[in-house]
Short mmCIF file of C-alpha atoms (C1' of nucleotides) in Angstrom, two decimals:
data_model
loop_
_atom_site.label_atom_id
_atom_site.label_comp_id
_atom_site.label_asym_id
_atom_site.label_seq_id
_atom_site.Cartn_x
_atom_site.Cartn_y
_atom_site.Cartn_z
CA UNK A 738 3.49 -58.47 154.61
CA UNK A 739 5.82 -56.85 152.23
CA UNK A 740 4.42 -54.20 150.03
CA UNK A 741 4.61 -56.02 146.73
CA UNK A 742 6.73 -53.86 144.47
CA UNK A 743 6.95 -55.50 141.06
CA UNK A 744 9.69 -55.29 138.52
CA UNK A 745 8.84 -52.36 136.35
CA UNK A 746 9.50 -54.44 133.26
CA UNK A 747 6.91 -56.95 134.44
CA UNK A 748 4.16 -54.36 134.57
CA UNK A 749 2.12 -53.91 131.37
CA UNK A 750 2.54 -50.48 129.83
CA UNK A 751 -1.19 -49.96 130.07
CA UNK A 752 -1.00 -50.45 133.84
CA UNK A 753 1.74 -47.84 134.13
CA UNK A 754 -0.28 -45.41 132.06
CA UNK A 755 -3.46 -46.17 133.96
CA UNK A 756 -1.65 -45.46 137.21
CA UNK A 757 -0.68 -42.05 135.89
CA UNK A 758 -4.10 -41.34 134.43
CA UNK A 759 -5.63 -39.98 137.60
CA UNK A 760 -5.48 -36.49 138.96
CA UNK A 761 -4.73 -37.34 142.56
CA UNK A 762 -2.04 -39.83 141.62
CA UNK A 763 -0.47 -37.42 139.17
CA UNK A 764 -0.25 -34.83 141.93
CA UNK A 765 1.43 -37.40 144.14
CA UNK A 766 3.92 -38.26 141.42
CA UNK A 767 4.67 -34.61 140.82
CA UNK A 768 5.21 -34.00 144.51
CA UNK A 769 7.52 -37.00 144.67
CA UNK A 770 9.44 -35.88 141.63
CA UNK A 771 10.32 -32.63 143.35
CA UNK A 772 10.42 -33.62 146.95
CA UNK A 773 12.42 -36.81 146.88
CA UNK A 774 11.17 -39.02 149.68
CA UNK A 775 8.04 -38.22 151.59
CA UNK A 776 5.83 -39.79 154.20
CA UNK A 777 2.36 -40.81 153.06
CA UNK A 778 0.74 -38.41 155.46
CA UNK A 779 2.40 -35.37 153.95
CA UNK A 780 0.19 -35.63 150.91
CA UNK A 781 -3.05 -33.80 151.29
CA UNK A 782 -5.05 -33.50 148.15
CA UNK A 783 -8.48 -33.33 149.65
CA UNK A 784 -9.13 -37.04 149.84
CA UNK A 785 -9.54 -39.24 152.88
CA UNK A 786 -6.60 -41.24 154.12
CA UNK A 787 -8.30 -44.40 152.92
CA UNK A 788 -8.38 -43.01 149.42
CA UNK A 789 -4.83 -41.74 149.65
CA UNK A 790 -3.68 -45.15 150.77
CA UNK A 791 -5.49 -46.67 147.81
CA UNK A 792 -3.78 -44.36 145.33
CA UNK A 793 -0.36 -45.03 146.81
CA UNK A 794 -1.05 -48.73 146.47
CA UNK A 795 -1.93 -48.33 142.81
CA UNK A 796 1.29 -46.42 142.20
CA UNK A 797 3.33 -48.96 144.09
CA UNK A 798 1.82 -51.94 142.29
CA UNK A 799 2.34 -50.26 138.96
CA UNK A 800 6.03 -50.18 139.74
CA UNK A 801 6.17 -46.40 139.99
CA UNK A 802 7.12 -45.99 143.63
CA UNK A 803 8.96 -47.73 146.43
CA UNK A 804 7.86 -47.67 150.04
CA UNK A 805 9.80 -48.34 153.19
CA UNK A 806 8.68 -48.30 156.78
CA UNK A 807 10.12 -45.73 159.17
CA UNK A 808 8.57 -45.86 162.57
CA UNK A 809 4.86 -45.44 162.27
CA UNK A 810 5.31 -43.67 158.98
CA UNK A 811 5.99 -45.02 155.53
CA UNK A 812 8.33 -43.21 153.25
CA UNK A 813 7.48 -43.18 149.58
CA UNK A 814 9.78 -42.33 146.72
CA UNK A 815 9.54 -42.31 142.96
CA UNK A 816 11.44 -44.98 141.02
CA UNK A 817 12.86 -42.27 138.91
CA UNK A 818 15.86 -43.97 137.34
CA UNK A 819 14.15 -47.23 136.47
CA UNK A 820 11.28 -45.31 134.97
CA UNK A 821 13.54 -43.18 132.82
CA UNK A 822 15.46 -46.20 131.70
CA UNK A 823 12.45 -48.26 130.69
CA UNK A 824 10.27 -45.43 129.42
CA UNK A 825 12.58 -42.58 128.55
CA UNK A 826 10.66 -39.35 128.23
CA UNK A 827 7.54 -40.59 129.93
CA UNK A 828 8.10 -38.91 133.26
CA UNK A 829 9.30 -35.68 131.76
CA UNK A 830 6.33 -35.58 129.44
CA UNK A 831 3.91 -36.17 132.25
CA UNK A 832 5.60 -34.03 134.86
CA UNK A 833 5.75 -30.93 132.71
CA UNK A 834 3.81 -28.29 134.65
CA UNK A 835 2.05 -27.11 131.55
CA UNK A 836 4.07 -26.72 128.37
CA UNK A 837 3.71 -23.08 127.33
CA UNK A 838 2.25 -22.83 123.84
CA UNK B 1272 -21.56 -33.55 112.27
CA UNK B 1273 -17.93 -32.94 112.53
CA UNK B 1274 -15.98 -35.33 114.59
CA UNK B 1275 -15.03 -33.08 117.46
CA UNK B 1276 -11.25 -33.04 117.52
CA UNK B 1277 -10.08 -30.87 120.40
CA UNK B 1278 -6.92 -28.89 120.72
CA UNK B 1279 -4.40 -31.19 122.27
CA UNK B 1280 -3.43 -28.48 124.74
CA UNK B 1281 -7.03 -28.28 125.90
CA UNK B 1282 -7.11 -31.93 126.87
CA UNK B 1283 -6.09 -32.77 130.44
CA UNK B 1284 -2.96 -34.88 130.65
CA UNK B 1285 -4.89 -37.49 132.55
CA UNK B 1286 -7.30 -37.83 129.64
CA UNK B 1287 -4.42 -38.36 127.21
CA UNK B 1288 -2.91 -40.97 129.48
CA UNK B 1289 -6.26 -42.65 130.06
CA UNK B 1290 -6.77 -42.86 126.32
CA UNK B 1291 -3.46 -44.70 126.01
CA UNK B 1292 -4.10 -46.91 129.01
CA UNK B 1293 -6.03 -49.57 127.15
CA UNK B 1294 -4.71 -52.51 125.25
CA UNK B 1295 -6.92 -52.21 122.23
CA UNK B 1296 -6.30 -48.50 121.90
CA UNK B 1297 -2.58 -48.93 122.34
CA UNK B 1298 -2.58 -51.44 119.51
CA UNK B 1299 -4.44 -48.96 117.36
CA UNK B 1300 -1.95 -46.23 118.17
CA UNK B 1301 0.97 -48.51 117.40
CA UNK B 1302 -0.56 -49.50 114.10
CA UNK B 1303 -1.13 -45.85 113.25
CA UNK B 1304 2.41 -44.94 114.22
CA UNK B 1305 3.77 -47.36 111.66
CA UNK B 1306 1.13 -47.34 109.02
CA UNK B 1307 0.42 -43.65 108.60
CA UNK B 1308 -3.22 -43.27 107.65
CA UNK B 1309 -5.61 -46.16 107.86
CA UNK B 1310 -9.31 -46.81 107.48
CA UNK B 1311 -11.17 -47.75 110.64
CA UNK B 1312 -12.09 -51.10 109.20
CA UNK B 1313 -8.49 -52.18 108.75
CA UNK B 1314 -8.09 -52.58 112.46
CA UNK B 1315 -9.04 -55.99 113.70
CA UNK B 1316 -8.14 -56.67 117.28
CA UNK B 1317 -10.87 -59.13 118.09
CA UNK B 1318 -13.50 -56.64 119.12
CA UNK B 1319 -16.82 -55.84 117.49
CA UNK B 1320 -17.06 -52.85 115.23
CA UNK B 1321 -19.15 -51.08 117.85
CA UNK B 1322 -16.31 -51.43 120.31
CA UNK B 1323 -13.72 -50.43 117.75
CA UNK B 1324 -15.74 -47.33 116.94
CA UNK B 1325 -15.88 -46.54 120.62
CA UNK B 1326 -12.11 -46.78 121.03
CA UNK B 1327 -11.47 -44.61 118.00
CA UNK B 1328 -13.81 -42.05 119.48
CA UNK B 1329 -11.91 -42.04 122.75
CA UNK B 1330 -8.63 -41.54 120.91
CA UNK B 1331 -10.09 -38.78 118.79
CA UNK B 1332 -11.61 -36.92 121.72
CA UNK B 1333 -8.36 -37.19 123.64
CA UNK B 1334 -6.72 -35.30 120.80
CA UNK B 1335 -4.59 -38.23 119.71
CA UNK B 1336 -5.98 -38.81 116.24
CA UNK B 1337 -7.59 -37.03 113.36
CA UNK B 1338 -10.31 -38.49 111.19
CA UNK B 1339 -11.46 -37.57 107.72
CA UNK B 1340 -14.18 -39.06 105.61
CA UNK B 1341 -13.28 -40.78 102.33
CA UNK B 1342 -16.25 -42.36 100.64
CA UNK B 1343 -17.89 -44.77 102.98
CA UNK B 1344 -14.67 -45.12 104.91
CA UNK B 1345 -13.04 -42.90 107.47
CA UNK B 1346 -9.33 -42.45 107.46
CA UNK B 1347 -7.63 -42.13 110.82
CA UNK B 1348 -4.18 -40.82 111.50
CA UNK B 1349 -2.08 -40.13 114.53
CA UNK B 1350 -1.43 -36.51 115.48
CA UNK B 1351 2.20 -37.34 115.69
CA UNK B 1352 3.80 -33.92 115.50
CA UNK B 1353 1.47 -32.17 117.90
CA UNK B 1354 1.87 -34.98 120.36
CA UNK B 1355 5.64 -34.86 120.22
CA UNK B 1356 5.61 -31.12 120.60
CA UNK B 1357 3.35 -31.03 123.63
CA UNK B 1358 4.52 -34.24 125.27
CA UNK B 1359 7.99 -34.93 123.97
CA UNK B 1360 8.98 -38.49 124.63
CA UNK B 1361 5.51 -39.72 125.45
CA UNK B 1362 4.82 -41.44 122.16
CA UNK B 1363 8.26 -42.95 121.90
CA UNK B 1364 8.05 -44.24 125.45
CA UNK B 1365 4.69 -45.80 124.83
CA UNK B 1366 5.33 -47.06 121.33
CA UNK B 1367 8.49 -48.93 122.19
CA UNK B 1368 7.77 -52.57 121.32
CA UNK B 1369 9.42 -53.75 124.51
CA UNK B 1370 12.49 -51.91 125.65
CA UNK B 1371 15.29 -54.44 125.97
CA UNK B 1372 16.62 -54.61 129.50
"C1'" DA C 574 -33.94 -47.86 92.92
"C1'" DC C 575 -31.80 -51.49 95.42
"C1'" DC C 576 -28.35 -53.45 97.98
"C1'" DC C 577 -23.89 -53.85 100.00
"C1'" DT C 578 -20.20 -51.90 102.62
"C1'" DT C 579 -18.53 -48.93 106.25
"C1'" DG C 580 -19.17 -46.62 110.54
"C1'" DT C 581 -21.81 -44.54 114.30
"C1'" DT C 582 -25.23 -44.56 117.85
"C1'" DC C 583 -28.24 -46.72 121.21
"C1'" DG C 584 -29.52 -49.34 125.09
"C1'" DA C 585 -27.96 -52.94 128.11
"C1'" DC C 586 -24.97 -55.28 131.05
"C1'" DA C 587 -20.82 -56.68 133.69
"C1'" DA C 588 -16.56 -55.24 135.49
"C1'" DC C 589 -13.67 -51.96 137.31
"C1'" DT C 590 -12.56 -47.68 139.93
"C1'" DG C 591 -12.67 -43.71 143.13
"C1'" DT C 592 -14.56 -42.47 147.23
"C1'" DC C 593 -15.80 -42.74 152.05
"C1'" DG C 594 -16.26 -44.07 157.19
"C1'" DA C 595 -15.21 -47.52 160.32
"C1'" DA C 596 -12.47 -51.03 161.97
"C1'" DC C 597 -8.03 -52.79 162.48
"C1'" DA C 598 -2.71 -53.09 162.95
"C1'" DA C 599 1.75 -51.48 164.28
"C1'" DG C 600 4.86 -48.40 166.43
"C1'" DC C 601 6.11 -44.61 169.50
"C1'" DT C 602 5.82 -42.01 173.98
"C1'" DC C 603 4.45 -41.24 178.48
"C1'" DG D 328 -0.15 -50.67 179.49
"C1'" DA D 329 -2.84 -46.69 177.85
"C1'" DG D 330 -3.24 -43.70 174.45
"C1'" DC D 331 -1.89 -41.30 170.37
"C1'" DT D 332 -0.30 -41.22 165.56
"C1'" DT D 333 0.17 -43.26 161.08
"C1'" DG D 334 -1.38 -46.31 157.63
"C1'" DT D 335 -3.93 -50.30 155.77
"C1'" DT D 336 -7.95 -53.06 155.02
"C1'" DC D 337 -12.89 -53.81 154.69
"C1'" DG D 338 -17.41 -53.32 153.03
"C1'" DA D 339 -20.42 -50.28 150.61
"C1'" DC D 340 -21.84 -47.27 147.10
"C1'" DA D 341 -21.92 -44.35 142.93
"C1'" DG D 342 -19.91 -43.42 138.64
"C1'" DT D 343 -17.26 -44.76 134.73
"C1'" DT D 344 -15.76 -47.95 131.20
"C1'" DG D 345 -15.39 -51.92 127.92
"C1'" DT D 346 -18.16 -54.92 125.58
"C1'" DC D 347 -21.88 -56.52 122.65
"C1'" DG D 348 -25.93 -56.90 119.22
"C1'" DA D 349 -29.17 -54.31 116.86
"C1'" DA D 350 -30.71 -50.36 114.70
"C1'" DC D 351 -29.53 -46.54 112.04
"C1'" DA D 352 -27.04 -43.37 108.52
"C1'" DA D 353 -24.39 -42.33 104.47
"C1'" DG D 354 -21.86 -43.61 100.06
"C1'" DG D 355 -20.96 -46.35 96.02
"C1'" DG D 356 -21.92 -49.71 92.54
"C1'" DT D 357 -24.77 -52.24 89.67
#
DNA sequence: ACCCTTGTTCGACAACTGTCGAACAAGCTC
DNA sequence: GAGCTTGTTCGACAGTTGTCGAACAAGGGT
């Protein structure tokens, strides 16, 4: 079964925002933004692997990430360019570590 | 009782995103972005006034809007400048009617 | 003073969401 | 093939959220 990665333009804006509106998922996105491509297992944010898998699914189905199999692992990467094209500024705004006052 | 309008910088990013991740609220924000200041009652998106009041509260407590009393009405406006300063690009990205491919 | 208009607040209820452990699937290595 | 590693899927459960009608509060107008 292929991992259902929709066209970003086909995903409602609210779904994209909802996907980003969670602490764990935001940490994943931030890690991906810096790290490039990473295996699912390299994320450890204090949740079970079931939960982690769930969050990665939400991100994938919101059109934010792409996943490809590599052995027993799955490599995840951020759809950086598409995101910036369709929602310019969104990623930067969200990724900002904490804008100094 | 004053309507509890937090410092935008004190609101977690996820809360800001969550506030925007709803269709009704997004419509409200879009209307505010164009219309400037509007009374609560001038929004009609097919929800009861209880629900509308709820959504306006969520937006207010996420630091996205300001509200001031004016007679029996309450005027709501978007905190446009603060938003753009703290999350540059966010509003534009979200407000875009539908970015042409 | 009375009433109408405008909003908010209060349950209540259904739907969704985040979380987990356990079971399952698929691939590698020995 | 046996066993290990890596992920996904399946209930289940608690907490949150969107929705409503009804009750309440505060102003304004007559």
